[in-house]
Tab-separated table of C-alpha atoms in Angstrom:
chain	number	residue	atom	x	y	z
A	1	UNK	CA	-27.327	-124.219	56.701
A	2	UNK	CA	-25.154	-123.156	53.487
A	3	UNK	CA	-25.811	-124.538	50.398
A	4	UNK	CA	-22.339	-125.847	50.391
A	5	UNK	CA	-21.605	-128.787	52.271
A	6	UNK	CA	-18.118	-127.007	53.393
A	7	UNK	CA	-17.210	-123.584	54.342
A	8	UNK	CA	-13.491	-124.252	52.539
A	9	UNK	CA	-15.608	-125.335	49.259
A	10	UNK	CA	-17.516	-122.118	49.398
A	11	UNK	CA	-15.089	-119.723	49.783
A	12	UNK	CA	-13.517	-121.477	47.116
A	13	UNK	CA	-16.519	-121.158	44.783
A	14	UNK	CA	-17.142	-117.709	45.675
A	15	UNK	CA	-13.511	-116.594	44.866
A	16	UNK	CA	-13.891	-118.304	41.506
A	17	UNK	CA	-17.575	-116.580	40.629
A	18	UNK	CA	-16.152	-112.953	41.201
A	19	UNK	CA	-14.281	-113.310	37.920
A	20	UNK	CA	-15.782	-111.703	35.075
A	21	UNK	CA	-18.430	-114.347	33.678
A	22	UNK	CA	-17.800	-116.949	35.867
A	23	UNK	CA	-21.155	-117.924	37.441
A	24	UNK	CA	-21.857	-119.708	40.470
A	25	UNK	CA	-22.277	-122.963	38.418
A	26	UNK	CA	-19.642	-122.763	36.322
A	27	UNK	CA	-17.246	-121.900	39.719
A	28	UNK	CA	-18.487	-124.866	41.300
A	29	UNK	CA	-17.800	-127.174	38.231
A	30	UNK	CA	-14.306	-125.297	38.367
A	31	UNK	CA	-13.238	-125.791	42.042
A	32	UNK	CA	-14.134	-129.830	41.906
A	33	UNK	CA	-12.039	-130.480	38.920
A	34	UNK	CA	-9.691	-128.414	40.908
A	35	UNK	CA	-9.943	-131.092	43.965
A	36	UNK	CA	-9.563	-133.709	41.644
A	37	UNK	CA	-6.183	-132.956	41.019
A	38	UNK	CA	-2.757	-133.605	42.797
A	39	UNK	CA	-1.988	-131.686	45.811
A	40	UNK	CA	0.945	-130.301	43.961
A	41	UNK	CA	-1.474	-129.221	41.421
A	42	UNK	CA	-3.933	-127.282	43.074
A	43	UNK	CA	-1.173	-125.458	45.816
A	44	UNK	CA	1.230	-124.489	41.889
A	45	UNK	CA	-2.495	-123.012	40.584
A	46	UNK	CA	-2.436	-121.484	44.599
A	47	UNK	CA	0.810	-120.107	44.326
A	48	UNK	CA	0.882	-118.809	40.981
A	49	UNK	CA	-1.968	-116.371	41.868
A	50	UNK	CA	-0.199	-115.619	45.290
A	51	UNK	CA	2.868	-114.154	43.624
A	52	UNK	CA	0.896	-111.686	41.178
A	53	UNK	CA	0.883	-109.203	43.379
A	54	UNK	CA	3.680	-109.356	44.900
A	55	UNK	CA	5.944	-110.098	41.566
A	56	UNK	CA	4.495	-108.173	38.457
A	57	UNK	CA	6.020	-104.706	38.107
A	58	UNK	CA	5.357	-102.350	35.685
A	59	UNK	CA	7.992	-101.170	33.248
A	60	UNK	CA	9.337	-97.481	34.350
A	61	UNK	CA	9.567	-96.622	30.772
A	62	UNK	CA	6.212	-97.963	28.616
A	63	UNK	CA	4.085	-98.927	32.209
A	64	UNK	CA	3.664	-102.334	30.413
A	65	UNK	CA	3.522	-105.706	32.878
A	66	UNK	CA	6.551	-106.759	33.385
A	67	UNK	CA	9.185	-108.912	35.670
A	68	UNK	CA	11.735	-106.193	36.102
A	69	UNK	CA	12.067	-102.889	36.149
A	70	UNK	CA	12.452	-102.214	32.493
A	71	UNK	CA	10.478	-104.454	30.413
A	72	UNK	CA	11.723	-106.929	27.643
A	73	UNK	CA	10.613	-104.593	24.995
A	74	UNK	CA	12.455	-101.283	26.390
A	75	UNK	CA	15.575	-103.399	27.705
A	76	UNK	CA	15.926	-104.098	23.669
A	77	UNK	CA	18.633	-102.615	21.936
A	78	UNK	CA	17.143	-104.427	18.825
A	79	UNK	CA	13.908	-102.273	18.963
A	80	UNK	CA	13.664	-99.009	17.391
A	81	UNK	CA	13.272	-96.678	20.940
A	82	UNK	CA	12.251	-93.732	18.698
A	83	UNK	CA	9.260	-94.950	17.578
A	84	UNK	CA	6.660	-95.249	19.933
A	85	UNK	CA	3.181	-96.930	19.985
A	86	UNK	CA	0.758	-95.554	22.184
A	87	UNK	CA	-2.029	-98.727	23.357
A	88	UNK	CA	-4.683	-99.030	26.090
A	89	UNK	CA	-3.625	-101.918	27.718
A	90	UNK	CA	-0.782	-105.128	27.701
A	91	UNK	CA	-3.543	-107.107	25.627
A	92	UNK	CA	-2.837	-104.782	22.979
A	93	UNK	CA	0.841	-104.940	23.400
A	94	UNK	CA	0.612	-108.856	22.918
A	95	UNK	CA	-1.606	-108.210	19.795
A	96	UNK	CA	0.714	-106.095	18.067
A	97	UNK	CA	3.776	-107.972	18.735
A	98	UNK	CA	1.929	-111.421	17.469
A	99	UNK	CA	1.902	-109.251	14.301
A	100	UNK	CA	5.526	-109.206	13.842
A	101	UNK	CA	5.120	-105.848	11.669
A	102	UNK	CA	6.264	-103.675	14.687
A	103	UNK	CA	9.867	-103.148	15.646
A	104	UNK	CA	9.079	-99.765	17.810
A	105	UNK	CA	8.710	-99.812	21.637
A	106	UNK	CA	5.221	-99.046	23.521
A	107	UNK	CA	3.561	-96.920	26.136
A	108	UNK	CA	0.728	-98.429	27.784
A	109	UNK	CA	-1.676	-96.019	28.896
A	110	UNK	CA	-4.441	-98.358	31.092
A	111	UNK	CA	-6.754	-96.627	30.143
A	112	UNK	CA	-8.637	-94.632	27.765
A	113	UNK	CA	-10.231	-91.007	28.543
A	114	UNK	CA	-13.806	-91.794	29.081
A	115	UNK	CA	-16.315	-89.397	31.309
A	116	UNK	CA	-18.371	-91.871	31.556
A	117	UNK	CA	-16.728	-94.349	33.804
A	118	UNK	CA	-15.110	-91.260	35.112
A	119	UNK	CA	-11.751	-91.966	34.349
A	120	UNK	CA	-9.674	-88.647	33.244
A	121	UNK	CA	-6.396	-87.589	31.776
A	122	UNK	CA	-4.703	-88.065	34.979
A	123	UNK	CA	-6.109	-91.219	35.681
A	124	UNK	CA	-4.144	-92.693	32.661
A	125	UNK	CA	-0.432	-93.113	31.656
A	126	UNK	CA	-0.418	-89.494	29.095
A	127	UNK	CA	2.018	-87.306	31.279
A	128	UNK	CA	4.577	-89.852	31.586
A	129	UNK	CA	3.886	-90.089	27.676
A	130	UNK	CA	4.483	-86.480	27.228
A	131	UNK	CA	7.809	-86.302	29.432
A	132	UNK	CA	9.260	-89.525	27.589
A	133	UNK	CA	8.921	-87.063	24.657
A	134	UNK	CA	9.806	-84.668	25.908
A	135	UNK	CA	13.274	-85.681	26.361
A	136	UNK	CA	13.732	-86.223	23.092
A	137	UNK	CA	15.397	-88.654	20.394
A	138	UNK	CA	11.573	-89.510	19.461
A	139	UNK	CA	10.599	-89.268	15.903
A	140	UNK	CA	7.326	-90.541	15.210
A	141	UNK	CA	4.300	-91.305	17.488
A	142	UNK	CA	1.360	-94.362	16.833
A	143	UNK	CA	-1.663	-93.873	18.147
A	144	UNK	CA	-3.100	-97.339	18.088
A	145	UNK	CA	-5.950	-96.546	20.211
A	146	UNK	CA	-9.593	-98.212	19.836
A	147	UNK	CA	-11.387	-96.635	17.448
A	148	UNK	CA	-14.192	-95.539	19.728
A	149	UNK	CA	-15.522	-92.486	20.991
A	150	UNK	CA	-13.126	-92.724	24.050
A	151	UNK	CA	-10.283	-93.786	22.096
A	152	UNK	CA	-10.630	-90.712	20.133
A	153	UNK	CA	-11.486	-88.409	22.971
A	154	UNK	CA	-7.926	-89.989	23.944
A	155	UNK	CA	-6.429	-89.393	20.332
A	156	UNK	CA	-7.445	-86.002	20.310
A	157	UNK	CA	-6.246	-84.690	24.332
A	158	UNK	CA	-2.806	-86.551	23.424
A	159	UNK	CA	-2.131	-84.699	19.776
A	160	UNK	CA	-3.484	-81.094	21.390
A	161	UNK	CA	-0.925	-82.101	24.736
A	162	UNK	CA	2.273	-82.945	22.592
A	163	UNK	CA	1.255	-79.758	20.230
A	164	UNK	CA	1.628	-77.068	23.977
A	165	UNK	CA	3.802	-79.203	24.873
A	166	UNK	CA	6.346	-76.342	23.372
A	167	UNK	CA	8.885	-79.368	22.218
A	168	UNK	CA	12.522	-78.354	20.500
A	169	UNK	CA	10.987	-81.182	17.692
A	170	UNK	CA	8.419	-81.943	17.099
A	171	UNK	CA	7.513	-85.811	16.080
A	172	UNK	CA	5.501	-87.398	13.634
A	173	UNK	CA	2.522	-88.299	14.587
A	174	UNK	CA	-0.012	-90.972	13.365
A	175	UNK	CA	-2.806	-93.387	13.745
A	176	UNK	CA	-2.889	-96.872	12.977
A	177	UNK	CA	-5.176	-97.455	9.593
A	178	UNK	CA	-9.227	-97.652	9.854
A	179	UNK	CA	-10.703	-99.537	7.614
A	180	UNK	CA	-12.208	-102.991	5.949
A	181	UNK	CA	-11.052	-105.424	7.944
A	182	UNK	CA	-9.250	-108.023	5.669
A	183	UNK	CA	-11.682	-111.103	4.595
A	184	UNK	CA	-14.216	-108.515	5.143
A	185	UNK	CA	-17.280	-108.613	2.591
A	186	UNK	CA	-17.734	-105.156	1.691
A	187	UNK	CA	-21.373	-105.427	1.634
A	188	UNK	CA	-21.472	-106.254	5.797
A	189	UNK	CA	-19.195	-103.707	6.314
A	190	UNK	CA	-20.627	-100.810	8.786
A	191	UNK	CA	-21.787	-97.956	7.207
A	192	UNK	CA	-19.204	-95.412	8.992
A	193	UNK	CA	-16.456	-97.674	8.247
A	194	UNK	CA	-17.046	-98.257	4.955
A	195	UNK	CA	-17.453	-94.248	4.464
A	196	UNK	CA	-14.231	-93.446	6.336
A	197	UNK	CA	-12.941	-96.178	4.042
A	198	UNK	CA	-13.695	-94.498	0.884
A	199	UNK	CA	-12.357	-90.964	1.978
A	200	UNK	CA	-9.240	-92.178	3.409
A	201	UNK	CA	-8.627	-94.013	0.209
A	202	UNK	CA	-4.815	-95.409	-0.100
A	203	UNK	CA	-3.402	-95.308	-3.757
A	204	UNK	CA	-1.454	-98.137	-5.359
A	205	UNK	CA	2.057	-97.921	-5.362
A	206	UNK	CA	2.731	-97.810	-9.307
A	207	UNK	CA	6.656	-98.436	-9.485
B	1	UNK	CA	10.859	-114.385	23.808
B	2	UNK	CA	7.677	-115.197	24.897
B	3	UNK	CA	4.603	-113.873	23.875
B	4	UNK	CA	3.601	-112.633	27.177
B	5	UNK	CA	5.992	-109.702	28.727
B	6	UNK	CA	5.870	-111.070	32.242
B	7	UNK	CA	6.844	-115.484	33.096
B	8	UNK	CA	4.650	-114.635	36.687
B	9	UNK	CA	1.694	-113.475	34.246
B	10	UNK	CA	2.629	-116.749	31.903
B	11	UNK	CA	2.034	-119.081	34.451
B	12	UNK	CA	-0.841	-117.189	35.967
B	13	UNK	CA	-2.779	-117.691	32.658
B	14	UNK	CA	-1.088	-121.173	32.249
B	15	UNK	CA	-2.790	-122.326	35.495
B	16	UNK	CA	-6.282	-120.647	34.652
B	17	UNK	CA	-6.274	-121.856	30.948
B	18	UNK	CA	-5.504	-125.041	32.979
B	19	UNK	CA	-9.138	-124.811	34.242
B	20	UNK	CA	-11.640	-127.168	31.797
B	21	UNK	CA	-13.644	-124.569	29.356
B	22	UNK	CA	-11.144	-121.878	29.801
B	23	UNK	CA	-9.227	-120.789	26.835
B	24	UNK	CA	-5.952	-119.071	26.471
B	25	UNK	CA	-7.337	-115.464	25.764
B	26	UNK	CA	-10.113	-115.391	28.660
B	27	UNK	CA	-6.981	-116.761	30.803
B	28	UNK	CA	-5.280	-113.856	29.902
B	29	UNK	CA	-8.749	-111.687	30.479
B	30	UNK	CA	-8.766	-112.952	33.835
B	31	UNK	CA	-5.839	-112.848	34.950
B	32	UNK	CA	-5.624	-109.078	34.349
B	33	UNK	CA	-8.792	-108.295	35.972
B	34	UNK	CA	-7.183	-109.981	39.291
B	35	UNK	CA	-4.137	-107.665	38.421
B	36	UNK	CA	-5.806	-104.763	39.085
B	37	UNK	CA	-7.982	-106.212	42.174
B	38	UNK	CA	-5.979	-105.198	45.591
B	39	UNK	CA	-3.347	-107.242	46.854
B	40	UNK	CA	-5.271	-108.522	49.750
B	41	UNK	CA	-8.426	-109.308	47.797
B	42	UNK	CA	-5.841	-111.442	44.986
B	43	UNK	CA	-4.219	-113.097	48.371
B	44	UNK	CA	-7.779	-114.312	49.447
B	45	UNK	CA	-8.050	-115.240	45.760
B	46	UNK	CA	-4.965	-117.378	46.066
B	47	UNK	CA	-5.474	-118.080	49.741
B	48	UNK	CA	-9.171	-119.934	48.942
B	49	UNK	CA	-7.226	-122.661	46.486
B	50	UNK	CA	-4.017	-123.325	48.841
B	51	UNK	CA	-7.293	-124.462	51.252
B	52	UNK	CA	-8.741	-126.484	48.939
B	53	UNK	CA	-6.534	-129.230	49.221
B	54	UNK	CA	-5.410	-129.275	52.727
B	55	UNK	CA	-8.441	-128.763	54.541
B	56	UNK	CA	-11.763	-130.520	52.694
B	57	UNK	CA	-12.016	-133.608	53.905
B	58	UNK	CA	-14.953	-135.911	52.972
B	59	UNK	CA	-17.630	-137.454	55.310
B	60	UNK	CA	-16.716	-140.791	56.770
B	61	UNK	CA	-20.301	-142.215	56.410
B	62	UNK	CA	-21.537	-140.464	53.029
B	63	UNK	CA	-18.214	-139.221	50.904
B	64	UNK	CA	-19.468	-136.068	50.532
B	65	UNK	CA	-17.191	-133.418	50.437
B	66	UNK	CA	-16.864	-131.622	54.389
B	67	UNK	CA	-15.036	-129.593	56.752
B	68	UNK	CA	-15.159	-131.895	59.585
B	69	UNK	CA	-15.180	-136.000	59.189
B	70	UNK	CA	-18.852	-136.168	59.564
B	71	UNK	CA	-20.466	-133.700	56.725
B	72	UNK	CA	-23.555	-131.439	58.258
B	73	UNK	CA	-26.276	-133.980	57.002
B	74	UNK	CA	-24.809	-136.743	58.295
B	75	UNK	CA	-24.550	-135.570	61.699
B	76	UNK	CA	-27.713	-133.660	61.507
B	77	UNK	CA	-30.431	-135.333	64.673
B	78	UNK	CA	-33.197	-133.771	62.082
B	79	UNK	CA	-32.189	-136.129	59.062
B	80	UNK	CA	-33.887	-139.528	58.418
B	81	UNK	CA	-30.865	-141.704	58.946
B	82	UNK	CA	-33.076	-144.823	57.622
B	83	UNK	CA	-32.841	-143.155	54.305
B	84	UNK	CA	-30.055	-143.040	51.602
B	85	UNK	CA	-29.968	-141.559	48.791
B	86	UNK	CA	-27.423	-142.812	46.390
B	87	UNK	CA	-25.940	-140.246	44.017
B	88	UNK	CA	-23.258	-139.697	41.470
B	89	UNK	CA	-21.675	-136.293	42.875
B	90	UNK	CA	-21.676	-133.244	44.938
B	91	UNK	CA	-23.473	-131.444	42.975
B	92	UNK	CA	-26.360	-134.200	42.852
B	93	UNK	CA	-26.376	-133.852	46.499
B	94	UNK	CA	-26.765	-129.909	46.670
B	95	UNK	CA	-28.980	-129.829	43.842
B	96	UNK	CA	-31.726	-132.279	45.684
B	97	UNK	CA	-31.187	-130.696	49.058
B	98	UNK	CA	-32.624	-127.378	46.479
B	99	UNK	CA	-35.632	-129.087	46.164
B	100	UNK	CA	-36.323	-129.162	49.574
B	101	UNK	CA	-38.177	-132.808	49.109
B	102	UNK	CA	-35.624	-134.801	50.576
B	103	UNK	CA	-35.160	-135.510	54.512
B	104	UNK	CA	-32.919	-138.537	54.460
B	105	UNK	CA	-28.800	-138.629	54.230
B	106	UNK	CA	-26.926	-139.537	51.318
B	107	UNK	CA	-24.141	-142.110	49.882
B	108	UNK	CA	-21.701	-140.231	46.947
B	109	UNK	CA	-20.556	-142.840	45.272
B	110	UNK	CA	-18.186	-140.435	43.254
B	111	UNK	CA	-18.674	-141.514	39.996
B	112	UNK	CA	-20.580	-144.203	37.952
B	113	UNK	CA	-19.213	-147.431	36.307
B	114	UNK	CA	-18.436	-146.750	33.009
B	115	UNK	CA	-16.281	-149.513	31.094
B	116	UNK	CA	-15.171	-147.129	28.348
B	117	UNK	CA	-13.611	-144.670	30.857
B	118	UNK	CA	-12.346	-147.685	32.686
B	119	UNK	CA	-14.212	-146.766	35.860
B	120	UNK	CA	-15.216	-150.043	37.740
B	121	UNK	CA	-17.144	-150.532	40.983
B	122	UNK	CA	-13.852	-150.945	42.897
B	123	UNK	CA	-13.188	-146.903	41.953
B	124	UNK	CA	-16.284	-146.406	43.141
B	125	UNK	CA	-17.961	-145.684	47.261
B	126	UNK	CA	-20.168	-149.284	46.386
B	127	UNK	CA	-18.244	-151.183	48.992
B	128	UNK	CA	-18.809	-148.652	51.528
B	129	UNK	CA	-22.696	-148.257	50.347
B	130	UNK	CA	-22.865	-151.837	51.034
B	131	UNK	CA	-21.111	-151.915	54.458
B	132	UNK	CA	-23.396	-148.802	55.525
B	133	UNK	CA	-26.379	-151.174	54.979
B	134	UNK	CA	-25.641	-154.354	56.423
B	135	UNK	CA	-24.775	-152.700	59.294
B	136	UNK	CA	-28.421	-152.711	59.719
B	137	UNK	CA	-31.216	-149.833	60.306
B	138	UNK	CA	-31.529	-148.929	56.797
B	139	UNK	CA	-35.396	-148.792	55.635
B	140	UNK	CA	-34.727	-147.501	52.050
B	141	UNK	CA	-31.991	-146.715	49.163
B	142	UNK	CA	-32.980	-144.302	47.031
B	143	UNK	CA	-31.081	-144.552	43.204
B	144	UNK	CA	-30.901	-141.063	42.249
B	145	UNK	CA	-28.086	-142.032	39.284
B	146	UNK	CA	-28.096	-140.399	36.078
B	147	UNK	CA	-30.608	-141.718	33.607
B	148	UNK	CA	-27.758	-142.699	31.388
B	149	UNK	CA	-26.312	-146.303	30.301
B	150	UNK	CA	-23.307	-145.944	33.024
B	151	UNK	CA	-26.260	-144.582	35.617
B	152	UNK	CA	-28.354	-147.751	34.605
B	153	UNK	CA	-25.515	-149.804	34.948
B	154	UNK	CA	-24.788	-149.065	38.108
B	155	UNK	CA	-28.249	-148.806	39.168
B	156	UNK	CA	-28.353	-152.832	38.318
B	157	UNK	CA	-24.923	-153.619	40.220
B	158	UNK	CA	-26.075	-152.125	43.325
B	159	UNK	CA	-29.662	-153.954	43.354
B	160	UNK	CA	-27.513	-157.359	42.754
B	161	UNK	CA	-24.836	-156.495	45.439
B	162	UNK	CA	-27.687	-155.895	47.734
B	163	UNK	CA	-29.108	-158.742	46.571
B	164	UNK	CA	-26.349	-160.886	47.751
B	165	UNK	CA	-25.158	-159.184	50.740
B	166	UNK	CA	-27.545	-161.649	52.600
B	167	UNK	CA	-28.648	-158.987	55.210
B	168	UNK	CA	-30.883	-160.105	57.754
B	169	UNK	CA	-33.456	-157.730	56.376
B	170	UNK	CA	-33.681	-156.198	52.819
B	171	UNK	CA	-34.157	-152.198	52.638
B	172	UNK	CA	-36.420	-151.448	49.869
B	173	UNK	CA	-35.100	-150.090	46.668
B	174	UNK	CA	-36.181	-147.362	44.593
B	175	UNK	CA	-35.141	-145.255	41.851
B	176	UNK	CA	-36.286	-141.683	41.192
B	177	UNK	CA	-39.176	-141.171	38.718
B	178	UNK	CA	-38.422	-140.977	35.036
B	179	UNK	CA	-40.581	-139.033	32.779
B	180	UNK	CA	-41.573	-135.667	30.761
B	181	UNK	CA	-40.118	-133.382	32.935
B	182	UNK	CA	-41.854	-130.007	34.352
B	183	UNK	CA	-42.781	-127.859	31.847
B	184	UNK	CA	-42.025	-129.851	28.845
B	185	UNK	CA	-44.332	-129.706	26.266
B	186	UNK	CA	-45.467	-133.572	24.867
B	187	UNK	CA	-44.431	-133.145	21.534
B	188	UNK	CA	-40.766	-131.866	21.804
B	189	UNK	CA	-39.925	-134.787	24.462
B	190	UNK	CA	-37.740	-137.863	23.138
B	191	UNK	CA	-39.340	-141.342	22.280
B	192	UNK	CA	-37.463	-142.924	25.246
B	193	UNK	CA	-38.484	-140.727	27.835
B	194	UNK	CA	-42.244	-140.302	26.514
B	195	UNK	CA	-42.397	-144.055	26.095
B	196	UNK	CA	-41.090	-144.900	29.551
B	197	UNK	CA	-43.619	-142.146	30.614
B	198	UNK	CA	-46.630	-144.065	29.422
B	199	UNK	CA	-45.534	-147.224	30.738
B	200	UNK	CA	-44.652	-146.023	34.538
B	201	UNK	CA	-47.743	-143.680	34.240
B	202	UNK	CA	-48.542	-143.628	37.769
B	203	UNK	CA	-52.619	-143.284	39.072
B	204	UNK	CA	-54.411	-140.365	40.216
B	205	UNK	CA	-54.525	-140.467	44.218
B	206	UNK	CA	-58.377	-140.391	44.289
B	207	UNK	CA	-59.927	-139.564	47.788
C-alpha cells in the first residue's frame, strides 16, 4: 500500500514536491491547507496554473512574458525604444523597473552563454538582439548581465557580434556599474570587487 | 501598471504566494520554473489541484482523508478493528503507519479543542469517536494527541465522554508513552518531559 491514504492526495503531493525546494513534507503540509479551503479556492489556484500555458506569450520585440503580442514595455510610446537593456531573464526585468531609474525598453535573452549546462549562443535570445539593431534608430546598448563568468562570456560574444555585425551606426554600448554594493562595509567587501572597485574609480562631479 | 508584465503570471504567483510559507519572490521563482516545464507536464500540474477538491472524500468510519468512502485501513480484513487509535491529523496517521508498530484502525478527529482558536468538541470527529464505540466491539482507544495543553485537553474530554457514554462494556484507554525521546541525550531534554520520564519510568521485563 502507498504511503498516502489516497491516490488523488498523492498525485497532488507529488506535483507540489517537483518544484524547486519543495520537499515531500513541506508538499504535503501544502496540499492539506489547500483542502482546507473553499472549493472555489482550490479549482481559482487550479485554474490559474491551467491557463499558463496556454495564455503567456512572449513579446515579439524584447521576448519578455507577456499577455499580448507586444509587451507593456514595447507597446509604450512613453519609453525611450532606443535605448535598450539587455537582461537574462523577466526577474530581472521586474528588478530594474522596481528601480524606477530606467525609462529604456528590454531584451530578454533566457539565458546566459554557459558551456557548462550546455546552453550556446543559439540557445539564447542574441540574434533577434542583433537584427533589432540592426534595423536601426538604436543608440545605446546596456548590458545588465550577471556579473559572472557566464554573464561575461555573454558580454563579450554580444559586443564582438554587434562589432561584425557591419552596422551603418554603430551604438553605444555599456555595462551596468560593478561595484560596492550600497550599505556595504568596505572591509566585507570581496576582494575582486573591491579591486575592480578601485580601478574603475568614478570622479565627483565638481560643478 | 503592475509590477509584473503579464495579469496570467500575477495571479499565478498570487495563488502560490497564497500557499502558507511561500513568499512573493519564491512565488514568482516558481511560477517561472513551471513556465518553462511542457504544457502537458504544467496541465498535470494544474490538473492534480482541480482533483483535489472534487474527488477526496474522507472515510465514513475514521475521517481520514480517501478515495473511496471507506479509506484502505478501514476496510483492510488484516487490521485490528478492536483497536483505535485517536489522532489529531493525516499526517499523525501516515507518520505512525511509518513506524510499522501499529496494526489497529484509526479515528481523525481533525483537530484538537483549543478555546483560544475557538475550536470546541462540536468542530471536532468526538461525536463520531463516541458513536464508533458504543456500537460495541471496541477492546482499546489509543490517545495518540499531541503532548500539548489543547492535546491534554482533549485527551481528558474524551476519557469523560467515554466515561459517561454508559456502554455496556468499557474499552480500555491509553495514551502513548511520554518521555526522553530516541537519541536524546539526558541533559539537553526539558524539565517537563525528564520529570514525567522519571515518574512513568516503566520496569525492566525480566525473564
Amino acid at each position: 500500500m502507498s504511503d498516502y491514504p489516497s491516490i488523488v492526495l498523492e498525485q497532488a503531493v507529488n506535483q507540489m514536491a517537483s518544484l524547486p525546494g519543495v520537499g515531500r513534507r513541506t508538499a504535503l503540509r501544502l496540499v492539506l491547507h489547500l483542502l482546507r479551503q473553499s472549493d472555489s479556492d482550490v479549482q481559482a489556484f487550479a485554474n490559474a496554473f491551467a491557463r499558463l500555458k496556454t495564455e503567456i506569450v512572449y513579446c515579439r520585440e524584447c521576448h519578455n512574458i507577456s499577455d499580448s503580442e507586444l509587451c507593456p514595455i514595447c507597446g509604450s510610446p512613453r519609453r525611450d525604444h532606443s535605448t535598450i537593456c539587455v537582461v537574462e531573464n523577466v526577474q530581472d526585468v521586474m528588478s530594474i523597473e522596481n528601480t524606477g531609474q530606467y525609462t529604456g525598453v528590454y531584451h530578454v535573452l533566457g539565458g546566459v552563454i554557459s558551456p557548462m549546462e550546455g546552453i550556446g549562443p543559439k540557445d539564447i535570445e542574441i540574434d533577434s538582439l542583433i537584427e533589432r539593431i540592426a534595423k536601426g534608430d538604436v543608440q545605446e546598448i546596456i548590458l545588465a548581465l550577471p556579473t559572472t563568468m557566464e554573464g561575461d562570456t555573454t558580454n563579450f560574444y554580444i559586443y564582438r557580434r554587434i562589432q561584425n555585425a557591419e552596422l551603418p551606426e554603430m551604438p553605444k554600448l555599456s555595462q551596468i556599474a560593478r561595484g560596492v554594493a550600497v550599505g556595504n562595509q568596505i572591509e566585507y567587501t570581496d576582494e575582486i570587487t573591491l579591486g575592480r572597485s578601485i580601478v574603475n574609480r568614478t570622479l565627483f562631479a565638481v560643478n
